[in-house]
Amino acid sequence: MRVSLSRWMIRFTRGLSLRGKILTLYVFILLLPTLLLGSGVVYLVVRGFHQNYLSTVDETVRQTAQVVDFSKRSYDLLAVRTATDGELVARLARQYDDMSEVVDTVNYVDRTFLITSKYLPGIVDFRIYHTNETLVQDGQLLWRPESRTIAGQEESAWYRNAVASDAPLRWSSVPGNAKRTVITHKIIDRSGVPLGLVYILLNYDAVFGELLDHPFNDRGSLFIVDHDRRILAATDRSHIGKPLVLSEWSGLPAEEISAPDQQLDLTNSKELLIVKPLSSGWNVVSSTAMKQLSVQNRTILLLIVGITIFFLLLSVSLMMAVVQNIVRRIRKLGSRMVDVSRGEFEAAIRYNESDELGELENRFNLMSERLGKLVEDITRAGLQEKEQAFRALQAQINPHFIYNSLGLLRWRALDAQDGEQIQIIDALSTFYRLTLNNQISVIRIRDEVEHAKAYLDICQFRYPGKVGIDWEIDESALDLYTIKTVLQPIVENCYQHGAIVRRPEALIQISVARRQNRVILSVYDNGQGIPENTLRQLATGGRHGKGNGFGTANIKERLALYFGEDAEYAIESELGQWTRVTIDMPACTVEPTIRKGR
């Protein structure tokens, strides 16, 4: 019957717009039954509200208790771990004769616990008190009790009271300051002798404020009560620090009973009291106001709820059929949106209904088709633009003019029998043969190495005897492919930015190594290094090279153009000591091409 009714409803609403479907369902399924039966629903609504209110209050208190319990255990764990740290206990018990040992202990405490004290939110102050006369107080984590004021007391008296307490771990409020809470934990050696105290000052608002402020829409109060039944946190902060008296708890100590104005007595309260004990021995207590419901309202509510439930079940069955149809189509549309976001523009959504969703599906198909064409056009244009820009960089000098000029100079040098000039001219010819060749972007590693060697030969003639060159070439990598002009710019930076010629025993090491399916190109120099801020700018692309050569950004961009994320360009340096530039890329036995995804 339910299936037949669902099919009839879909056929009935097929020709309607989405708005018409919603209005039809509302009038026939919700509005008319509600108007006919509305006069009898009040009682059950009130009763349901009453019970729901009780359940909500109980669940709210339970969840609050869980949060408080978890939060307390977290702060307790921080205090316990600090107080029981074996190294800290040993250092506090040690007698110091050497100031270097004192400094070592201070550094250990700061290094170990300074970060630890920031693990949890709401920590205003974190201290480790001690009474070791041979150990200093650094004013950061290590303190000695003196005449200062802390937690509303004189520091020395507060320390003596805390150490003399039976409980090793204590939570307490700060007298006169409802915005602060204190955690203390005694530090004791193996023989039971107290060595110090862990002191944690918490921001009350950060730890308890959000949990306890304005509970139950300002219609009740929450209290957090410690082991001594003293209020540690409350909605009304004027009650903080007072003992809490409940009929289910045994009496308070005599000194507290003698001052009834200093305690909060809820034994005769007419409000709803809920007590949730915590695993740590604390309790979360709630006090909420209740409203009495009349017998007449309850009877009317009971009658109307029964009839209303019948119509609601019927309406839900009919409505779900239509809603599921709409949801199915919307999900299909969402699934296609995910495909489009991944770059899949080919598939279209099938639709056979002429409502608003059908129109949306039709427009989505048109948009997907046009978007695919647009992305394809943009990708093609981007590839062409990058290739033209790179070639424009290479075409800044007329190659034929330079070749002819070098040939003339070599002829004159031969005529003058000047062997050194001939070597320089040959190196320049080798260097410009690759640099000015605008027809290729990918070469073998062998040619790239020769190009870098030609540049270094020129530099050796320019700075004779000043820089040592060390080559480490893996012969198995020379016939692999790389993009051209990647080694020479790095070597050039050794001279221009590394000031290598001014260094004693200057050295440049160039290595080419093949590691399975990877090729590692590396250039090391012992020049002046690179400052840390410059390294960060180079890593993020915030700094570009100057001049007409290929800088770091250009090399990284071309590596990404051909290899994407499969190639890595890394710079390591120590200022005033050394710099190493490493290129890690795939070992290509065939010429790589520009990736379409770039």
JSON list of C-alpha atoms in Angstrom, two decimals, residues 64-200:
[
{"chain": "A", "resi": 64, "resn": "THR", "atom": "CA", "xyz": [28.70, 19.26, 31.59]},
{"chain": "A", "resi": 65, "resn": "ALA", "atom": "CA", "xyz": [29.94, 16.70, 34.13]},
{"chain": "A", "resi": 66, "resn": "GLN", "atom": "CA", "xyz": [31.75, 14.80, 31.38]},
{"chain": "A", "resi": 67, "resn": "VAL", "atom": "CA", "xyz": [33.40, 17.95, 30.09]},
{"chain": "A", "resi": 68, "resn": "VAL", "atom": "CA", "xyz": [34.41, 19.04, 33.60]},
{"chain": "A", "resi": 69, "resn": "ASP", "atom": "CA", "xyz": [35.72, 15.56, 34.40]},
{"chain": "A", "resi": 70, "resn": "PHE", "atom": "CA", "xyz": [37.76, 15.43, 31.20]},
{"chain": "A", "resi": 71, "resn": "SER", "atom": "CA", "xyz": [39.06, 18.96, 31.70]},
{"chain": "A", "resi": 72, "resn": "LYS", "atom": "CA", "xyz": [40.02, 18.24, 35.33]},
{"chain": "A", "resi": 73, "resn": "ARG", "atom": "CA", "xyz": [41.84, 15.04, 34.38]},
{"chain": "A", "resi": 74, "resn": "SER", "atom": "CA", "xyz": [43.76, 16.96, 31.70]},
{"chain": "A", "resi": 75, "resn": "TYR", "atom": "CA", "xyz": [44.96, 19.64, 34.12]},
{"chain": "A", "resi": 76, "resn": "ASP", "atom": "CA", "xyz": [45.58, 17.04, 36.85]},
{"chain": "A", "resi": 77, "resn": "LEU", "atom": "CA", "xyz": [47.69, 15.02, 34.42]},
{"chain": "A", "resi": 78, "resn": "LEU", "atom": "CA", "xyz": [49.78, 18.10, 33.61]},
{"chain": "A", "resi": 79, "resn": "ALA", "atom": "CA", "xyz": [50.37, 18.78, 37.32]},
{"chain": "A", "resi": 80, "resn": "VAL", "atom": "CA", "xyz": [51.09, 15.12, 38.15]},
{"chain": "A", "resi": 81, "resn": "ARG", "atom": "CA", "xyz": [53.48, 14.62, 35.26]},
{"chain": "A", "resi": 82, "resn": "THR", "atom": "CA", "xyz": [55.40, 17.72, 36.24]},
{"chain": "A", "resi": 83, "resn": "ALA", "atom": "CA", "xyz": [55.53, 16.88, 39.96]},
{"chain": "A", "resi": 84, "resn": "THR", "atom": "CA", "xyz": [56.57, 13.26, 39.37]},
{"chain": "A", "resi": 85, "resn": "ASP", "atom": "CA", "xyz": [59.19, 13.92, 36.72]},
{"chain": "A", "resi": 86, "resn": "GLY", "atom": "CA", "xyz": [62.17, 11.90, 37.97]},
{"chain": "A", "resi": 87, "resn": "GLU", "atom": "CA", "xyz": [64.79, 14.24, 36.55]},
{"chain": "A", "resi": 88, "resn": "LEU", "atom": "CA", "xyz": [63.09, 17.30, 38.08]},
{"chain": "A", "resi": 89, "resn": "VAL", "atom": "CA", "xyz": [62.88, 15.61, 41.51]},
{"chain": "A", "resi": 90, "resn": "ALA", "atom": "CA", "xyz": [66.56, 14.66, 41.33]},
{"chain": "A", "resi": 91, "resn": "ARG", "atom": "CA", "xyz": [67.61, 18.18, 40.34]},
{"chain": "A", "resi": 92, "resn": "LEU", "atom": "CA", "xyz": [65.55, 19.84, 43.10]},
{"chain": "A", "resi": 93, "resn": "ALA", "atom": "CA", "xyz": [67.08, 17.50, 45.70]},
{"chain": "A", "resi": 94, "resn": "ARG", "atom": "CA", "xyz": [70.66, 18.09, 44.53]},
{"chain": "A", "resi": 95, "resn": "GLN", "atom": "CA", "xyz": [73.08, 20.39, 46.34]},
{"chain": "A", "resi": 96, "resn": "TYR", "atom": "CA", "xyz": [74.82, 22.69, 43.85]},
{"chain": "A", "resi": 97, "resn": "ASP", "atom": "CA", "xyz": [78.41, 23.87, 44.18]},
{"chain": "A", "resi": 98, "resn": "ASP", "atom": "CA", "xyz": [79.01, 24.92, 40.60]},
{"chain": "A", "resi": 99, "resn": "MET", "atom": "CA", "xyz": [77.09, 27.72, 38.87]},
{"chain": "A", "resi": 100, "resn": "SER", "atom": "CA", "xyz": [77.30, 25.80, 35.57]},
{"chain": "A", "resi": 101, "resn": "GLU", "atom": "CA", "xyz": [75.25, 23.02, 37.15]},
{"chain": "A", "resi": 102, "resn": "VAL", "atom": "CA", "xyz": [72.68, 25.57, 38.32]},
{"chain": "A", "resi": 103, "resn": "VAL", "atom": "CA", "xyz": [72.45, 26.99, 34.82]},
{"chain": "A", "resi": 104, "resn": "ASP", "atom": "CA", "xyz": [72.10, 23.48, 33.41]},
{"chain": "A", "resi": 105, "resn": "THR", "atom": "CA", "xyz": [69.17, 22.80, 35.79]},
{"chain": "A", "resi": 106, "resn": "VAL", "atom": "CA", "xyz": [67.48, 26.10, 34.90]},
{"chain": "A", "resi": 107, "resn": "ASN", "atom": "CA", "xyz": [67.87, 25.33, 31.21]},
{"chain": "A", "resi": 108, "resn": "TYR", "atom": "CA", "xyz": [66.50, 21.81, 31.74]},
{"chain": "A", "resi": 109, "resn": "VAL", "atom": "CA", "xyz": [63.42, 23.11, 33.54]},
{"chain": "A", "resi": 110, "resn": "ASP", "atom": "CA", "xyz": [62.75, 25.80, 30.93]},
{"chain": "A", "resi": 111, "resn": "ARG", "atom": "CA", "xyz": [63.36, 23.44, 28.04]},
{"chain": "A", "resi": 112, "resn": "THR", "atom": "CA", "xyz": [61.21, 20.64, 29.47]},
{"chain": "A", "resi": 113, "resn": "PHE", "atom": "CA", "xyz": [58.27, 22.43, 31.06]},
{"chain": "A", "resi": 114, "resn": "LEU", "atom": "CA", "xyz": [57.97, 25.81, 29.32]},
{"chain": "A", "resi": 115, "resn": "ILE", "atom": "CA", "xyz": [56.30, 24.23, 26.28]},
{"chain": "A", "resi": 116, "resn": "THR", "atom": "CA", "xyz": [54.45, 21.70, 28.46]},
{"chain": "A", "resi": 117, "resn": "SER", "atom": "CA", "xyz": [52.79, 24.53, 30.37]},
{"chain": "A", "resi": 118, "resn": "LYS", "atom": "CA", "xyz": [51.18, 25.76, 27.14]},
{"chain": "A", "resi": 119, "resn": "TYR", "atom": "CA", "xyz": [49.60, 22.46, 26.12]},
{"chain": "A", "resi": 120, "resn": "LEU", "atom": "CA", "xyz": [46.25, 23.27, 27.72]},
{"chain": "A", "resi": 121, "resn": "PRO", "atom": "CA", "xyz": [44.13, 26.44, 27.31]},
{"chain": "A", "resi": 122, "resn": "GLY", "atom": "CA", "xyz": [43.47, 28.85, 30.13]},
{"chain": "A", "resi": 123, "resn": "ILE", "atom": "CA", "xyz": [46.87, 28.58, 31.88]},
{"chain": "A", "resi": 124, "resn": "VAL", "atom": "CA", "xyz": [47.74, 32.09, 33.08]},
{"chain": "A", "resi": 125, "resn": "ASP", "atom": "CA", "xyz": [50.82, 31.21, 35.12]},
{"chain": "A", "resi": 126, "resn": "PHE", "atom": "CA", "xyz": [52.92, 28.06, 35.58]},
{"chain": "A", "resi": 127, "resn": "ARG", "atom": "CA", "xyz": [55.57, 27.85, 38.33]},
{"chain": "A", "resi": 128, "resn": "ILE", "atom": "CA", "xyz": [57.72, 25.29, 40.07]},
{"chain": "A", "resi": 129, "resn": "TYR", "atom": "CA", "xyz": [58.41, 26.34, 43.69]},
{"chain": "A", "resi": 130, "resn": "HIS", "atom": "CA", "xyz": [61.37, 24.90, 45.60]},
{"chain": "A", "resi": 131, "resn": "THR", "atom": "CA", "xyz": [63.27, 25.52, 48.87]},
{"chain": "A", "resi": 132, "resn": "ASN", "atom": "CA", "xyz": [66.72, 24.45, 47.68]},
{"chain": "A", "resi": 133, "resn": "GLU", "atom": "CA", "xyz": [69.01, 27.25, 48.88]},
{"chain": "A", "resi": 134, "resn": "THR", "atom": "CA", "xyz": [71.73, 26.27, 46.39]},
{"chain": "A", "resi": 135, "resn": "LEU", "atom": "CA", "xyz": [69.38, 26.60, 43.41]},
{"chain": "A", "resi": 136, "resn": "VAL", "atom": "CA", "xyz": [68.36, 29.99, 42.06]},
{"chain": "A", "resi": 137, "resn": "GLN", "atom": "CA", "xyz": [64.93, 31.19, 41.05]},
{"chain": "A", "resi": 138, "resn": "ASP", "atom": "CA", "xyz": [64.95, 32.40, 37.44]},
{"chain": "A", "resi": 139, "resn": "GLY", "atom": "CA", "xyz": [61.61, 34.22, 37.59]},
{"chain": "A", "resi": 140, "resn": "GLN", "atom": "CA", "xyz": [60.26, 32.17, 34.71]},
{"chain": "A", "resi": 141, "resn": "LEU", "atom": "CA", "xyz": [59.49, 28.65, 35.94]},
{"chain": "A", "resi": 142, "resn": "LEU", "atom": "CA", "xyz": [61.69, 28.20, 39.02]},
{"chain": "A", "resi": 143, "resn": "TRP", "atom": "CA", "xyz": [60.57, 30.16, 42.12]},
{"chain": "A", "resi": 144, "resn": "ARG", "atom": "CA", "xyz": [61.34, 30.20, 45.85]},
{"chain": "A", "resi": 145, "resn": "PRO", "atom": "CA", "xyz": [58.60, 31.20, 48.34]},
{"chain": "A", "resi": 146, "resn": "GLU", "atom": "CA", "xyz": [59.27, 34.68, 49.68]},
{"chain": "A", "resi": 147, "resn": "SER", "atom": "CA", "xyz": [57.22, 37.61, 50.94]},
{"chain": "A", "resi": 148, "resn": "ARG", "atom": "CA", "xyz": [55.28, 38.15, 47.71]},
{"chain": "A", "resi": 149, "resn": "THR", "atom": "CA", "xyz": [51.51, 37.79, 47.53]},
{"chain": "A", "resi": 150, "resn": "ILE", "atom": "CA", "xyz": [50.08, 34.76, 45.73]},
{"chain": "A", "resi": 151, "resn": "ALA", "atom": "CA", "xyz": [46.56, 33.27, 45.67]},
{"chain": "A", "resi": 152, "resn": "GLY", "atom": "CA", "xyz": [45.43, 36.01, 48.06]},
{"chain": "A", "resi": 153, "resn": "GLN", "atom": "CA", "xyz": [48.03, 35.07, 50.70]},
{"chain": "A", "resi": 154, "resn": "GLU", "atom": "CA", "xyz": [51.58, 35.81, 51.73]},
{"chain": "A", "resi": 155, "resn": "GLU", "atom": "CA", "xyz": [53.70, 33.55, 49.52]},
{"chain": "A", "resi": 156, "resn": "SER", "atom": "CA", "xyz": [55.70, 31.81, 52.26]},
{"chain": "A", "resi": 157, "resn": "ALA", "atom": "CA", "xyz": [52.60, 31.07, 54.36]},
{"chain": "A", "resi": 158, "resn": "TRP", "atom": "CA", "xyz": [50.73, 29.85, 51.30]},
{"chain": "A", "resi": 159, "resn": "TYR", "atom": "CA", "xyz": [53.60, 27.51, 50.45]},
{"chain": "A", "resi": 160, "resn": "ARG", "atom": "CA", "xyz": [53.77, 26.07, 53.99]},
{"chain": "A", "resi": 161, "resn": "ASN", "atom": "CA", "xyz": [50.02, 25.44, 54.02]},
{"chain": "A", "resi": 162, "resn": "ALA", "atom": "CA", "xyz": [50.07, 23.78, 50.60]},
{"chain": "A", "resi": 163, "resn": "VAL", "atom": "CA", "xyz": [53.02, 21.52, 51.51]},
{"chain": "A", "resi": 164, "resn": "ALA", "atom": "CA", "xyz": [51.41, 20.61, 54.85]},
{"chain": "A", "resi": 165, "resn": "SER", "atom": "CA", "xyz": [48.15, 19.58, 53.16]},
{"chain": "A", "resi": 166, "resn": "ASP", "atom": "CA", "xyz": [47.28, 15.88, 53.25]},
{"chain": "A", "resi": 167, "resn": "ALA", "atom": "CA", "xyz": [46.28, 15.82, 49.58]},
{"chain": "A", "resi": 168, "resn": "PRO", "atom": "CA", "xyz": [49.21, 16.02, 47.13]},
{"chain": "A", "resi": 169, "resn": "LEU", "atom": "CA", "xyz": [46.96, 17.62, 44.46]},
{"chain": "A", "resi": 170, "resn": "ARG", "atom": "CA", "xyz": [44.60, 20.48, 45.28]},
{"chain": "A", "resi": 171, "resn": "TRP", "atom": "CA", "xyz": [42.27, 22.80, 43.37]},
{"chain": "A", "resi": 172, "resn": "SER", "atom": "CA", "xyz": [41.27, 26.05, 45.03]},
{"chain": "A", "resi": 173, "resn": "SER", "atom": "CA", "xyz": [39.77, 29.42, 44.22]},
{"chain": "A", "resi": 174, "resn": "VAL", "atom": "CA", "xyz": [41.60, 32.69, 44.76]},
{"chain": "A", "resi": 175, "resn": "PRO", "atom": "CA", "xyz": [39.95, 34.71, 47.55]},
{"chain": "A", "resi": 176, "resn": "GLY", "atom": "CA", "xyz": [38.54, 37.97, 46.23]},
{"chain": "A", "resi": 177, "resn": "ASN", "atom": "CA", "xyz": [39.22, 37.04, 42.61]},
{"chain": "A", "resi": 178, "resn": "ALA", "atom": "CA", "xyz": [36.52, 34.99, 40.90]},
{"chain": "A", "resi": 179, "resn": "LYS", "atom": "CA", "xyz": [38.43, 35.03, 37.63]},
{"chain": "A", "resi": 180, "resn": "ARG", "atom": "CA", "xyz": [41.29, 32.82, 38.81]},
{"chain": "A", "resi": 181, "resn": "THR", "atom": "CA", "xyz": [41.60, 29.17, 39.96]},
{"chain": "A", "resi": 182, "resn": "VAL", "atom": "CA", "xyz": [44.73, 27.57, 41.40]},
{"chain": "A", "resi": 183, "resn": "ILE", "atom": "CA", "xyz": [46.07, 24.01, 41.05]},
{"chain": "A", "resi": 184, "resn": "THR", "atom": "CA", "xyz": [48.92, 22.85, 43.29]},
{"chain": "A", "resi": 185, "resn": "HIS", "atom": "CA", "xyz": [50.78, 19.55, 43.46]},
{"chain": "A", "resi": 186, "resn": "LYS", "atom": "CA", "xyz": [53.49, 18.66, 45.94]},
{"chain": "A", "resi": 187, "resn": "ILE", "atom": "CA", "xyz": [56.88, 17.54, 44.63]},
{"chain": "A", "resi": 188, "resn": "ILE", "atom": "CA", "xyz": [58.12, 14.74, 46.93]},
{"chain": "A", "resi": 189, "resn": "ASP", "atom": "CA", "xyz": [61.26, 12.65, 46.79]},
{"chain": "A", "resi": 190, "resn": "ARG", "atom": "CA", "xyz": [61.32, 8.88, 47.29]},
{"chain": "A", "resi": 191, "resn": "SER", "atom": "CA", "xyz": [61.67, 9.21, 51.06]},
{"chain": "A", "resi": 192, "resn": "GLY", "atom": "CA", "xyz": [58.54, 11.35, 51.27]},
{"chain": "A", "resi": 193, "resn": "VAL", "atom": "CA", "xyz": [60.35, 14.63, 51.92]},
{"chain": "A", "resi": 194, "resn": "PRO", "atom": "CA", "xyz": [58.66, 17.58, 50.14]},
{"chain": "A", "resi": 195, "resn": "LEU", "atom": "CA", "xyz": [61.01, 19.31, 47.71]},
{"chain": "A", "resi": 196, "resn": "GLY", "atom": "CA", "xyz": [58.71, 21.85, 46.16]},
{"chain": "A", "resi": 197, "resn": "LEU", "atom": "CA", "xyz": [55.34, 22.64, 44.67]},
{"chain": "A", "resi": 198, "resn": "VAL", "atom": "CA", "xyz": [53.87, 22.83, 41.19]},
{"chain": "A", "resi": 199, "resn": "TYR", "atom": "CA", "xyz": [51.69, 25.94, 40.89]},
{"chain": "A", "resi": 200, "resn": "ILE", "atom": "CA", "xyz": [49.26, 26.40, 38.00]}
]
